Coordinates of C-alpha atoms and ligand atoms in Angstrom, one line a residue:
M1 CA -13.6 26.5 -31.3
E2 CA -12.9 23.8 -33.8
Y3 CA -10.1 24.1 -36.4
E4 CA -11.0 24.4 -39.9
G5 CA -9.3 24.7 -43.1
S6 CA -5.9 23.6 -42.0
A7 CA -7.1 20.5 -40.4
T8 CA -5.2 17.2 -41.9
H9 CA -7.9 15.0 -40.4
A10 CA -10.5 14.6 -37.9
V11 CA -9.8 12.9 -34.4
T12 CA -12.0 10.0 -34.2
N13 CA -12.3 6.6 -32.1
Q14 CA -10.2 8.0 -29.3
P15 CA -12.2 7.7 -26.1
P16 CA -13.3 10.8 -24.0
P17 CA -11.3 11.9 -21.1
L18 CA -12.5 9.1 -18.1
A19 CA -12.5 11.6 -15.2
P20 CA -14.8 12.7 -13.6
Y21 CA -15.5 9.1 -12.9
D22 CA -16.8 7.4 -9.4
A23 CA -13.8 5.3 -7.9
S24 CA -16.2 3.8 -5.6
A25 CA -18.4 2.1 -8.1
D26 CA -16.8 -1.2 -7.3
T27 CA -19.2 -3.7 -6.1
A28 CA -16.9 -6.0 -4.7
L29 CA -15.3 -3.1 -2.5
L30 CA -19.0 -2.2 -1.0
E31 CA -20.0 -5.6 -0.5
G32 CA -16.8 -6.2 1.4
L33 CA -17.2 -3.0 3.2
R34 CA -20.3 -4.0 4.7
R35 CA -19.6 -7.5 5.4
E36 CA -16.4 -6.8 7.2
G37 CA -18.3 -4.6 9.8
A38 CA -18.1 -0.9 8.3
G39 CA -21.4 -0.5 6.4
W40 CA -21.6 2.9 8.5
A41 CA -18.8 4.4 6.2
E42 CA -20.6 3.9 3.1
E43 CA -21.9 7.2 2.6
G44 CA -18.3 8.4 3.2
I45 CA -16.7 6.1 1.1
R46 CA -19.2 6.8 -1.9
R47 CA -18.2 10.8 -1.5
L48 CA -14.8 10.2 -1.5
G49 CA -14.9 7.9 -4.4
L50 CA -16.5 10.7 -6.3
R51 CA -13.9 12.9 -5.1
A52 CA -11.3 10.6 -6.3
G53 CA -12.2 10.3 -9.7
S54 CA -12.9 14.0 -9.9
A55 CA -10.9 15.9 -12.6
E56 CA -9.7 18.3 -10.1
A57 CA -8.2 15.1 -8.0
Q58 CA -6.9 13.5 -10.9
E59 CA -4.8 16.4 -12.3
W60 CA -3.3 16.8 -8.6
A61 CA -1.9 13.1 -8.8
D62 CA -0.6 13.9 -12.4
L63 CA 1.2 17.3 -11.1
A64 CA 2.7 15.6 -7.9
N65 CA 4.4 13.3 -10.0
R66 CA 5.4 15.6 -12.8
H67 CA 6.9 18.0 -10.5
E68 CA 9.0 15.9 -7.9
P69 CA 10.1 17.2 -4.8
E70 CA 13.2 18.6 -4.6
L71 CA 15.9 18.5 -1.7
R72 CA 17.2 22.1 -0.4
T73 CA 20.0 21.0 1.7
H74 CA 21.3 24.1 2.5
D75 CA 20.2 28.1 2.2
R76 CA 21.7 30.9 0.5
Y77 CA 24.0 31.4 3.2
G78 CA 25.5 27.7 3.5
N79 CA 23.5 27.1 6.7
R80 CA 22.0 23.3 6.6
V81 CA 17.9 23.4 6.2
D82 CA 17.5 19.8 5.2
E83 CA 13.9 20.9 3.9
I84 CA 11.7 19.2 0.9
D85 CA 9.9 21.2 -1.5
F86 CA 6.9 19.6 -2.9
H87 CA 4.5 21.0 -5.6
P88 CA 1.4 22.1 -4.1
S89 CA -0.6 19.4 -5.4
W90 CA 1.2 17.1 -3.1
H91 CA -0.2 19.2 -0.4
H92 CA -4.0 19.1 -1.7
L93 CA -3.8 15.1 -2.0
M94 CA -2.0 14.8 1.7
R95 CA -4.4 17.3 3.1
A96 CA -7.3 15.5 1.7
A97 CA -6.2 11.9 2.9
V98 CA -5.4 13.2 6.1
A99 CA -8.9 15.1 6.7
E100 CA -10.4 11.7 5.5
G101 CA -9.0 9.7 8.2
L102 CA -6.6 7.7 6.1
A103 CA -3.5 8.3 8.3
G104 CA -3.7 7.7 12.0
T105 CA -7.1 8.2 12.5
P106 CA -8.9 4.8 13.1
W107 CA -6.9 4.6 16.3
A108 CA -8.7 7.2 17.8
E109 CA -11.9 6.0 17.0
D110 CA -13.6 3.7 19.4
R111 CA -15.8 1.8 16.5
A112 CA -16.0 -1.5 15.4
G113 CA -15.3 -1.1 11.8
A114 CA -12.9 2.0 12.0
H115 CA -9.8 0.1 10.6
V116 CA -11.9 -1.6 7.7
A117 CA -13.1 2.0 6.6
R118 CA -9.9 3.4 6.7
T119 CA -8.6 0.7 4.2
A120 CA -11.7 0.9 2.0
G121 CA -10.9 4.9 2.0
G122 CA -7.6 3.7 0.7
L123 CA -9.0 1.7 -2.0
V124 CA -10.9 4.5 -3.3
W125 CA -8.6 7.7 -2.8
G126 CA -5.6 5.2 -4.1
H127 CA -7.2 6.1 -7.5
T128 CA -5.5 9.5 -7.3
E129 CA -1.9 8.4 -6.9
A130 CA 0.0 6.0 -4.7
G131 CA 3.1 8.4 -3.4
H132 CA 1.4 10.2 -0.9
G133 CA 0.1 7.0 0.4
C134 CA 3.6 6.1 2.2
P135 CA 3.5 8.7 4.6
T136 CA -0.2 8.3 5.5
S137 CA 0.3 4.7 5.8
M138 CA 3.8 5.2 8.0
T139 CA 1.5 7.7 10.2
Y140 CA -1.1 5.2 10.7
A141 CA 1.1 2.0 11.3
A142 CA 3.4 4.4 13.9
I143 CA 0.7 4.2 16.6
P144 CA 0.9 0.1 17.6
P145 CA 4.9 0.6 18.7
L146 CA 4.5 3.9 20.1
R147 CA 2.0 2.4 22.4
R148 CA 4.8 0.7 24.2
Q149 CA 6.0 4.0 25.5
P150 CA 2.9 5.1 27.0
E151 CA 4.4 8.3 28.2
L152 CA 5.5 9.4 24.5
S153 CA 2.4 7.7 23.1
K154 CA 0.2 10.1 25.4
I155 CA 1.8 13.3 23.9
Y156 CA 2.0 12.1 20.2
E157 CA -0.7 9.8 19.1
P158 CA -3.3 12.4 19.8
L159 CA -1.2 14.7 16.8
L160 CA -0.8 11.4 15.1
T161 CA -4.5 10.4 14.8
S162 CA -5.8 14.1 14.1
R163 CA -7.5 14.8 10.6
E164 CA -5.4 18.1 10.3
Y165 CA -2.6 18.2 7.9
E166 CA 0.0 20.8 9.0
P167 CA 3.3 20.6 6.8
G168 CA 6.3 22.3 7.9
L169 CA 8.9 22.2 10.8
K170 CA 7.7 23.1 14.0
V171 CA 7.8 21.9 17.5
P172 CA 5.7 18.8 17.1
T173 CA 3.5 19.8 20.4
E174 CA 2.6 22.9 18.4
K175 CA 1.0 21.5 15.5
R176 CA -2.3 20.5 14.9
G177 CA -1.5 17.3 13.4
L178 CA 1.9 15.4 12.9
L179 CA 3.4 12.8 10.4
A180 CA 5.4 9.7 11.2
G181 CA 8.2 8.1 8.9
M182 CA 10.4 5.0 9.5
G183 CA 14.3 4.4 9.2
M184 CA 15.2 0.6 9.0
T185 CA 17.2 -0.2 6.1
E186 CA 20.8 0.8 6.1
K187 CA 23.5 0.3 3.3
Q188 CA 24.6 -2.9 4.4
G189 CA 21.2 -4.6 5.0
G190 CA 17.4 -3.9 4.8
S191 CA 15.7 -7.0 5.0
D192 CA 18.3 -8.3 7.7
V193 CA 17.9 -5.0 9.8
R194 CA 20.3 -7.1 12.5
T195 CA 22.9 -5.8 10.5
N196 CA 22.3 -2.1 11.4
T197 CA 25.5 0.1 12.6
T198 CA 23.7 3.1 13.7
T199 CA 24.5 3.2 17.3
A200 CA 22.3 4.7 20.3
T201 CA 24.4 6.0 23.3
P202 CA 22.3 6.8 26.5
T203 CA 22.5 10.1 27.7
A204 CA 22.2 11.0 31.1
E205 CA 18.3 11.5 31.0
S206 CA 16.7 8.2 31.1
G207 CA 15.3 6.9 27.7
V208 CA 16.9 9.7 26.0
Y209 CA 19.9 8.7 23.6
T210 CA 21.8 10.0 21.1
L211 CA 22.2 8.5 17.6
R212 CA 25.2 8.6 15.1
G213 CA 25.0 6.8 11.6
H214 CA 23.2 6.7 8.5
K215 CA 19.7 5.1 6.7
W216 CA 19.8 4.3 3.0
F217 CA 16.3 4.3 2.5
T218 CA 14.0 6.7 4.6
S219 CA 11.0 8.0 2.7
A220 CA 8.9 10.9 3.5
P221 CA 11.8 12.6 5.3
M222 CA 9.9 15.7 5.8
C223 CA 7.5 14.0 8.4
D224 CA 7.9 15.4 11.8
V225 CA 8.7 12.2 13.8
F226 CA 10.6 8.9 12.9
L227 CA 10.9 5.4 14.3
V228 CA 14.1 4.6 14.0
L229 CA 16.2 1.3 14.8
A230 CA 19.8 1.6 16.3
Q231 CA 22.2 -0.5 18.4
A232 CA 21.9 0.3 21.9
P233 CA 24.0 -1.3 24.7
G234 CA 21.4 -3.8 25.5
G235 CA 20.8 -4.4 21.6
L236 CA 18.9 -3.3 18.4
S237 CA 16.4 -1.0 19.9
C238 CA 13.5 1.2 18.5
F239 CA 13.7 5.0 18.7
L240 CA 11.5 8.0 18.3
V241 CA 13.2 11.0 16.6
P242 CA 11.7 14.4 16.3
R243 CA 13.0 16.5 13.4
V244 CA 12.4 19.5 15.6
L245 CA 13.1 19.1 19.5
P246 CA 10.8 20.2 22.3
D247 CA 13.0 23.6 22.8
G248 CA 12.4 24.4 19.3
S249 CA 16.1 23.6 18.0
R250 CA 16.5 21.4 14.7
N251 CA 17.3 17.7 15.9
T252 CA 20.3 16.6 13.6
F253 CA 18.7 14.8 10.5
R254 CA 21.0 15.1 7.6
I255 CA 19.3 14.3 4.5
Q256 CA 22.3 13.8 1.9
R257 CA 20.3 13.0 -1.1
L258 CA 16.7 11.9 -2.4
K259 CA 16.5 8.6 -4.3
D260 CA 16.1 8.9 -8.2
K261 CA 13.3 6.0 -8.0
L262 CA 11.5 3.9 -10.9
G263 CA 8.3 5.2 -9.6
N264 CA 6.5 6.5 -6.6
R265 CA 8.0 9.9 -7.8
S266 CA 5.8 11.9 -6.0
N267 CA 7.1 11.0 -2.9
A268 CA 10.4 11.8 -1.4
S269 CA 12.8 9.0 -0.3
S270 CA 16.0 10.0 1.4
E271 CA 19.5 9.1 2.7
P272 CA 19.5 10.6 6.1
E273 CA 22.5 10.8 8.7
F274 CA 22.6 10.9 12.4
D275 CA 25.1 12.7 14.4
G276 CA 24.3 13.3 18.0
T277 CA 20.7 13.1 17.0
V278 CA 18.4 13.2 20.2
A279 CA 16.1 10.1 20.0
W280 CA 13.8 8.6 22.8
L281 CA 13.7 5.1 23.3
V282 CA 10.4 3.1 22.3
G283 CA 9.8 -0.4 24.1
P284 CA 12.3 -2.1 26.0
E285 CA 16.2 -1.9 24.8
G286 CA 17.2 -4.9 22.7
Q287 CA 13.4 -5.6 21.3
G288 CA 13.5 -3.1 18.1
I289 CA 12.6 -5.5 16.2
K290 CA 9.6 -6.8 18.0
T291 CA 8.6 -3.2 18.6
I292 CA 9.0 -2.6 15.0
I293 CA 7.3 -5.2 13.2
E294 CA 3.8 -4.1 14.9
M295 CA 4.3 -1.2 12.4
V296 CA 5.4 -3.6 9.7
N297 CA 2.0 -5.7 10.4
C298 CA 0.3 -2.1 9.8
T299 CA 2.2 -1.2 6.4
R300 CA 1.9 -4.8 5.1
L301 CA -2.0 -4.6 5.0
D302 CA -1.5 -0.9 3.3
C303 CA 0.8 -2.7 0.7
V304 CA -2.0 -5.1 -0.2
M305 CA -4.5 -2.6 -0.2
M306 CA -2.4 -0.2 -2.6
S307 CA -1.5 -3.1 -4.8
A308 CA -5.5 -4.0 -4.9
T309 CA -6.0 -0.1 -5.6
L310 CA -3.7 0.2 -8.6
M311 CA -5.6 -3.2 -10.1
R312 CA -8.8 -1.6 -9.8
K313 CA -7.9 1.5 -11.3
T314 CA -6.1 0.3 -14.2
L315 CA -9.0 -2.1 -14.9
V316 CA -11.3 1.0 -15.0
E317 CA -8.9 2.9 -17.3
A318 CA -8.6 -0.2 -19.6
G319 CA -12.6 -0.8 -19.4
H320 CA -13.1 2.7 -20.5
H321 CA -10.8 2.7 -23.0
V322 CA -12.1 -0.7 -25.0
R323 CA -15.6 0.8 -24.5
H324 CA -14.9 3.8 -26.5
R325 CA -12.3 2.4 -28.9
S326 CA -12.7 0.1 -32.2
A327 CA -10.7 -2.1 -34.3
F328 CA -11.2 -4.5 -37.2
G329 CA -15.1 -3.0 -37.2
A330 CA -16.2 -3.6 -33.6
R331 CA -15.6 -1.8 -30.1
L332 CA -12.7 -3.9 -28.6
L333 CA -15.1 -4.3 -25.7
D334 CA -17.0 -6.6 -27.8
Q335 CA -14.1 -8.9 -29.4
P336 CA -14.1 -11.9 -27.4
L337 CA -10.5 -12.1 -27.0
M338 CA -10.5 -8.4 -25.2
R339 CA -13.3 -9.9 -23.3
N340 CA -11.3 -12.4 -21.8
V341 CA -8.7 -10.3 -21.0
L342 CA -10.8 -8.0 -19.0
A343 CA -12.7 -10.8 -17.4
D344 CA -9.7 -12.5 -16.3
L345 CA -8.2 -9.1 -14.9
A346 CA -11.7 -8.3 -13.1
L347 CA -11.2 -11.6 -11.4
E348 CA -8.0 -10.6 -10.2
S349 CA -9.0 -7.4 -8.9
E350 CA -12.0 -8.8 -7.3
A351 CA -9.7 -11.5 -5.5
A352 CA -7.5 -8.8 -4.6
T353 CA -10.0 -6.3 -3.2
T354 CA -11.9 -9.0 -1.3
L355 CA -8.8 -10.5 0.4
T356 CA -7.8 -6.8 1.3
L357 CA -11.0 -6.2 3.3
R358 CA -10.8 -9.4 4.7
L359 CA -7.3 -8.6 6.2
A360 CA -8.5 -5.3 7.3
G361 CA -11.4 -7.0 9.1
A362 CA -9.0 -9.1 10.8
A363 CA -6.9 -6.4 11.9
D364 CA -9.8 -4.5 13.0
R365 CA -11.3 -7.3 15.5
A366 CA -7.6 -8.3 16.4
V367 CA -6.8 -4.9 17.8
R368 CA -10.4 -5.3 19.6
G369 CA -9.1 -8.3 21.5
D370 CA -10.3 -11.2 19.0
T371 CA -7.3 -13.8 19.4
G372 CA -8.6 -16.2 16.6
E373 CA -8.5 -13.3 14.1
A374 CA -5.2 -11.8 15.3
A375 CA -3.9 -15.4 14.5
F376 CA -5.4 -15.2 11.2
R377 CA -4.3 -12.0 10.7
R378 CA -0.7 -12.8 11.4
I379 CA -0.5 -15.5 8.8
A380 CA -3.0 -14.0 6.2
T381 CA -1.1 -10.4 6.0
A382 CA 2.1 -12.1 4.8
V383 CA 0.5 -14.5 2.5
G384 CA -1.7 -11.5 0.7
K385 CA 1.4 -9.3 0.8
Y386 CA 3.4 -11.8 -0.9
W387 CA 0.9 -12.8 -3.5
V388 CA -1.4 -9.4 -4.2
T389 CA 1.8 -7.2 -4.5
K390 CA 3.7 -10.0 -6.5
R391 CA 0.4 -9.9 -9.3
G392 CA 0.6 -6.1 -9.3
P393 CA 3.2 -5.8 -12.2
A394 CA 1.9 -8.3 -14.4
F395 CA -1.7 -7.0 -14.0
T396 CA -0.8 -3.3 -14.8
A397 CA 1.4 -4.5 -17.4
E398 CA -1.7 -6.1 -19.0
A399 CA -4.1 -3.3 -18.2
L400 CA -1.6 -1.0 -19.8
E401 CA -1.5 -3.0 -22.9
C402 CA -5.6 -2.9 -23.4
L403 CA -4.9 0.8 -24.3
G404 CA -2.5 -0.3 -27.0
G405 CA 0.1 2.4 -27.7
N406 CA -1.8 5.1 -25.7
G407 CA -0.9 3.2 -22.5
Y408 CA 2.7 3.3 -23.0
V409 CA 2.4 7.3 -23.2
E410 CA 2.7 9.0 -19.9
E411 CA -0.2 11.3 -20.3
S412 CA -2.3 8.3 -20.0
G413 CA -1.3 7.7 -16.5
M414 CA -1.0 4.0 -16.9
P415 CA 3.1 4.2 -17.2
R416 CA 2.9 6.0 -13.5
H417 CA 0.8 3.1 -12.3
Y418 CA 2.7 0.4 -13.9
R419 CA 6.0 1.8 -12.3
E420 CA 4.5 2.0 -9.0
A421 CA 3.4 -1.6 -9.1
P422 CA 6.6 -3.6 -8.3
L423 CA 7.4 -1.4 -5.0
L424 CA 4.8 -2.7 -3.1
S425 CA 6.4 -6.1 -3.4
I426 CA 9.7 -4.7 -2.5
W427 CA 9.2 -2.7 0.7
E428 CA 7.7 -4.1 4.3
G429 CA 9.5 -7.2 3.1
S430 CA 10.3 -8.3 -0.2
G431 CA 9.0 -11.2 -1.8
N432 CA 11.3 -13.8 -0.1
V433 CA 11.0 -12.3 3.0
N434 CA 7.7 -12.5 2.9
A435 CA 7.3 -16.2 1.9
L436 CA 10.1 -16.9 4.7
D437 CA 7.8 -15.0 7.1
V438 CA 4.6 -17.4 6.7
L439 CA 7.0 -20.3 7.1
R440 CA 8.3 -18.7 10.2
A441 CA 4.4 -18.0 11.4
L442 CA 4.0 -21.8 10.7
R443 CA 6.6 -22.9 12.5
R444 CA 6.9 -20.8 15.6
E445 CA 2.9 -19.6 16.1
S446 CA 1.0 -22.7 17.1
G447 CA -2.5 -20.9 16.4
A448 CA -1.2 -19.5 12.8
A449 CA -2.0 -22.8 10.7
Q450 CA -5.0 -23.6 12.5
A451 CA -6.4 -19.9 11.7
L452 CA -5.8 -20.0 8.1
F453 CA -7.7 -23.6 8.0
D454 CA -10.5 -22.8 9.9
E455 CA -10.9 -19.8 7.6
L456 CA -10.5 -22.1 4.7
A457 CA -12.8 -24.3 6.3
S458 CA -15.9 -22.2 6.1
A459 CA -15.9 -22.6 2.5
R460 CA -15.6 -26.8 2.6
S461 CA -17.7 -28.6 0.0
A462 CA -19.0 -25.3 -1.8
D463 CA -16.3 -26.2 -4.5
A464 CA -14.6 -29.6 -5.6
R465 CA -11.7 -27.6 -6.7
L466 CA -11.3 -25.6 -3.7
D467 CA -11.4 -28.7 -1.8
A468 CA -8.6 -30.4 -3.6
A469 CA -6.6 -27.3 -3.3
V470 CA -6.9 -27.3 0.6
A471 CA -6.0 -31.1 0.5
R472 CA -2.9 -30.1 -1.7
L473 CA -2.0 -27.3 0.6
K474 CA -2.0 -29.6 3.7
G475 CA 0.2 -32.1 1.8
Q476 CA 2.5 -29.4 1.0
L477 CA 2.4 -28.0 4.5
A478 CA 3.8 -31.2 5.8
E479 CA 6.9 -31.0 3.8
T480 CA 7.9 -27.7 2.9
S481 CA 11.3 -26.4 3.4
E482 CA 12.7 -22.9 2.8
I483 CA 13.4 -23.5 -1.2
G484 CA 9.6 -24.3 -1.9
A485 CA 8.3 -21.2 0.3
R486 CA 6.9 -19.3 -2.7
R487 CA 5.1 -22.5 -4.1
L488 CA 3.4 -23.1 -0.7
V489 CA 2.3 -19.3 0.0
E490 CA 1.0 -19.1 -3.8
L491 CA -1.2 -21.9 -2.9
M492 CA -2.4 -20.5 0.3
A493 CA -2.9 -17.4 -1.1
L494 CA -5.1 -18.7 -4.1
T495 CA -7.2 -20.9 -1.6
L496 CA -8.0 -18.2 0.5
Q497 CA -9.0 -15.8 -2.1
A498 CA -10.9 -18.8 -3.8
S499 CA -12.4 -19.5 -0.2
L500 CA -13.8 -15.8 0.0
L501 CA -15.1 -15.9 -3.8
V502 CA -16.8 -19.0 -3.2
R503 CA -18.6 -17.6 0.0
H504 CA -19.2 -14.0 -1.1
A505 CA -19.0 -13.6 -4.8
P506 CA -21.4 -14.3 -7.6
P507 CA -21.3 -17.9 -9.1
A508 CA -19.8 -16.8 -12.2
V509 CA -16.6 -15.3 -10.6
A510 CA -15.9 -17.8 -7.9
D511 CA -16.3 -20.7 -10.8
A512 CA -14.0 -19.0 -13.0
F513 CA -11.5 -18.4 -10.5
C514 CA -11.4 -21.8 -9.1
A515 CA -11.4 -23.0 -12.6
S516 CA -8.5 -20.9 -13.6
R517 CA -6.4 -20.7 -10.3
L518 CA -6.9 -23.7 -8.7
G519 CA -8.3 -26.0 -11.6
G520 CA -5.4 -25.9 -13.9
D521 CA -7.8 -24.5 -16.6
W522 CA -5.8 -21.2 -17.5
G523 CA -2.5 -20.2 -19.3
H524 CA 0.5 -18.2 -18.0
A525 CA -0.8 -14.9 -19.3
F526 CA -3.8 -13.1 -18.4
G527 CA -6.8 -13.4 -20.8
T528 CA -6.7 -17.5 -20.8
L529 CA -9.7 -18.1 -19.0
P530 CA -11.7 -21.3 -20.0
D531 CA -14.2 -21.1 -22.9
A532 CA -17.2 -21.8 -19.9
A533 CA -16.2 -18.9 -18.1
D534 CA -19.1 -16.8 -18.2
L535 CA -17.5 -13.3 -19.2
D536 CA -20.5 -11.4 -19.7
A537 CA -21.2 -12.1 -16.0
I538 CA -18.0 -11.2 -14.7
L539 CA -17.9 -8.1 -16.5
A540 CA -21.3 -7.0 -16.0
R541 CA -20.3 -7.2 -12.4
A542 CA -16.7 -5.7 -12.5
L543 CA -17.8 -2.6 -14.9
P544 CA -21.1 -2.1 -15.0
D545 CA -21.1 0.7 -17.5
G546 CA -18.6 -1.3 -19.9
S547 CA -20.4 -4.5 -20.4
Ligands
FAD1 C1 10.8 3.9 -2.6 C2 11.4 3.1 -1.7 C3 11.0 3.3 -0.3 C4 11.6 2.9 0.8 N1 11.4 3.5 2.3 C5 11.8 3.1 3.3 C6 11.9 3.6 4.5 O1 11.0 4.8 4.5 N2 12.1 3.4 5.6 C7 12.8 2.0 5.6 O2 13.8 1.6 6.7 N3 13.2 1.4 4.4 C8 12.7 1.5 3.1 N4 12.7 1.1 2.0 C9 13.5 -0.1 1.8 C10 13.3 -1.3 1.7 O3 12.1 -1.8 2.9 C11 14.3 -2.2 1.4 O4 14.3 -2.1 0.1 C12 13.8 -3.9 1.5 O5 13.0 -4.1 2.8 C13 14.6 -4.5 0.9 O6 15.6 -4.6 2.0 P1 17.0 -4.4 0.8 O7 16.9 -3.4 0.0 O8 18.3 -4.0 1.6 O9 17.4 -5.7 -0.3 P2 18.0 -7.1 0.8 O10 17.9 -7.2 2.0 O11 19.5 -6.8 0.5 O12 17.6 -8.2 -0.1 C14 17.8 -8.2 -1.7 C15 16.9 -9.8 -2.2 O13 17.6 -10.8 -1.6 C16 16.0 -11.2 -0.9 N5 16.1 -12.0 0.4 C17 16.6 -11.5 1.6 N6 17.0 -12.3 2.5 C18 16.5 -13.5 1.7 C19 16.4 -14.6 2.3 N7 16.7 -15.1 3.4 N8 16.2 -15.9 1.5 C20 16.0 -15.4 0.2 N9 16.0 -13.9 -0.5 C21 16.4 -13.5 0.4 C22 15.2 -10.4 -1.0 O14 13.7 -10.6 -1.0 C23 15.2 -9.2 -1.9 O15 14.7 -9.6 -3.4 C24 12.3 1.6 0.8 C25 12.5 1.3 -0.3 C26 12.1 1.5 -1.4 C27 12.6 1.1 -2.9

């Protein structure tokens, strides 16, 4: 019903709602999916894309972030309960994500491309919201370290790879599906986990210890099991900590409080304390970092994936807005300078998506025994994690600005995406730590540099600017010190992205990327592509409905 009489004005020049839309309508993503060996998953990804863009799922995302999780430390009688209450929307999102195989499922699928399909699923389902991607990512990533302790893996892996979401605290083996978290960071050190002070004391039973100490950040504390680092007699070691013990009693896992965070507000991040907490050793004593680093390798890929998702989601939102909004007598989309901004964002988004899927393909082939891909994955994941997550905050800010003042208002959803972006470059190794990890890989792992240059060589002679950049990279490599690590890793990331685009993207995309990111024909802000860039072709590919 329309208001009449008292209306002061008609509402015009505001865009219609974006939802429902198809989050999988992303040519670069679908091409990458096929190229990296998971074309068989395309139908499922398209179905998931429609579901992610549905009005229902978009509303879940909004509600799960507006109604933040709450910690209940005690019941009404004063007993400790340490439960987290979530809005029903959180559970809807979690149930869908787990059922769609976005948690541990690929490890149970003996099919080439299973890990690529999961990553692509994350790229489209991430159009809902990012917070619930934390427990699904940690559950996925917990499997490789757990496999270092076969008797534990035999019990827990089938439940961590299940497609069933069963919230609530119960004996883990009595549930249909489990979630895993991780506890590494303590007050005195996060990047440098060697400073962990939590102690692990062996009990009379082999492999069973008791923990005493604290963690400063442990996200998703409602998970069923956690991989935790603690100091055992033989040094820093990795443990599996269940919240409910096999006899049905509660393990000691006292949640002191939840963090009041910049973003990621649907997800609970906690400070737990352990005191006599039962823990089972995973991997050898003293090899905690070596064990848990296998988890970090997987979560780092997910950080790249989540940043690429945020880019694509905010690009789609920006494209929708400018298609329906006019200023100074013309649609925003038809204003030349706005086209430059959008096309520049589109290049960044495609480069991020293409690299994400290349990294997922390497991970997939590495777990199936391809040593060359394992060497490439080792260095390229750290490179990608550094660069793609570093671009996220600037990207989401620019996309937000495309909506003008509307973008600064919560109900547009853009502030939520903007607040999420910096997190991806903090956790799982902050920017400097990732850049230094690349140096470590170069110095200590003989195959790493070779694997990267082999990859770059497959695009040799395709673009003179790329060839020159690779030569520059080789020169820098010879003289890089810690102080220059960011510079080096940035160049590695740009050459890697350019080499992928030169081989797989249309010429307009590859040319504009090489001209701007490698050829120096670019400003510092987005929207500074050179005049020669074919903006129409770039936009027609990235936003087919918006060109
Ligand atoms: C929302 C959120 C959820 C989290 N969830 C979890 C979780 O579930 N489990 C968990 O274990 N942790 C979690 N973390 C912690 C996160 O992994 C750490 O915050 C991160 O690893 C950085 O550690 P830190 O905070 O101690 O910072 P620090 O280690 O003190 O680092 C501070 C800064 O110094 C830089 N720096 C460190 N070393 C060097 C160096 N050698 N040279 C140059 N610069 C350096 C870092 O890059 C960073 O910029 C979470 C964090 C956040 C924000």
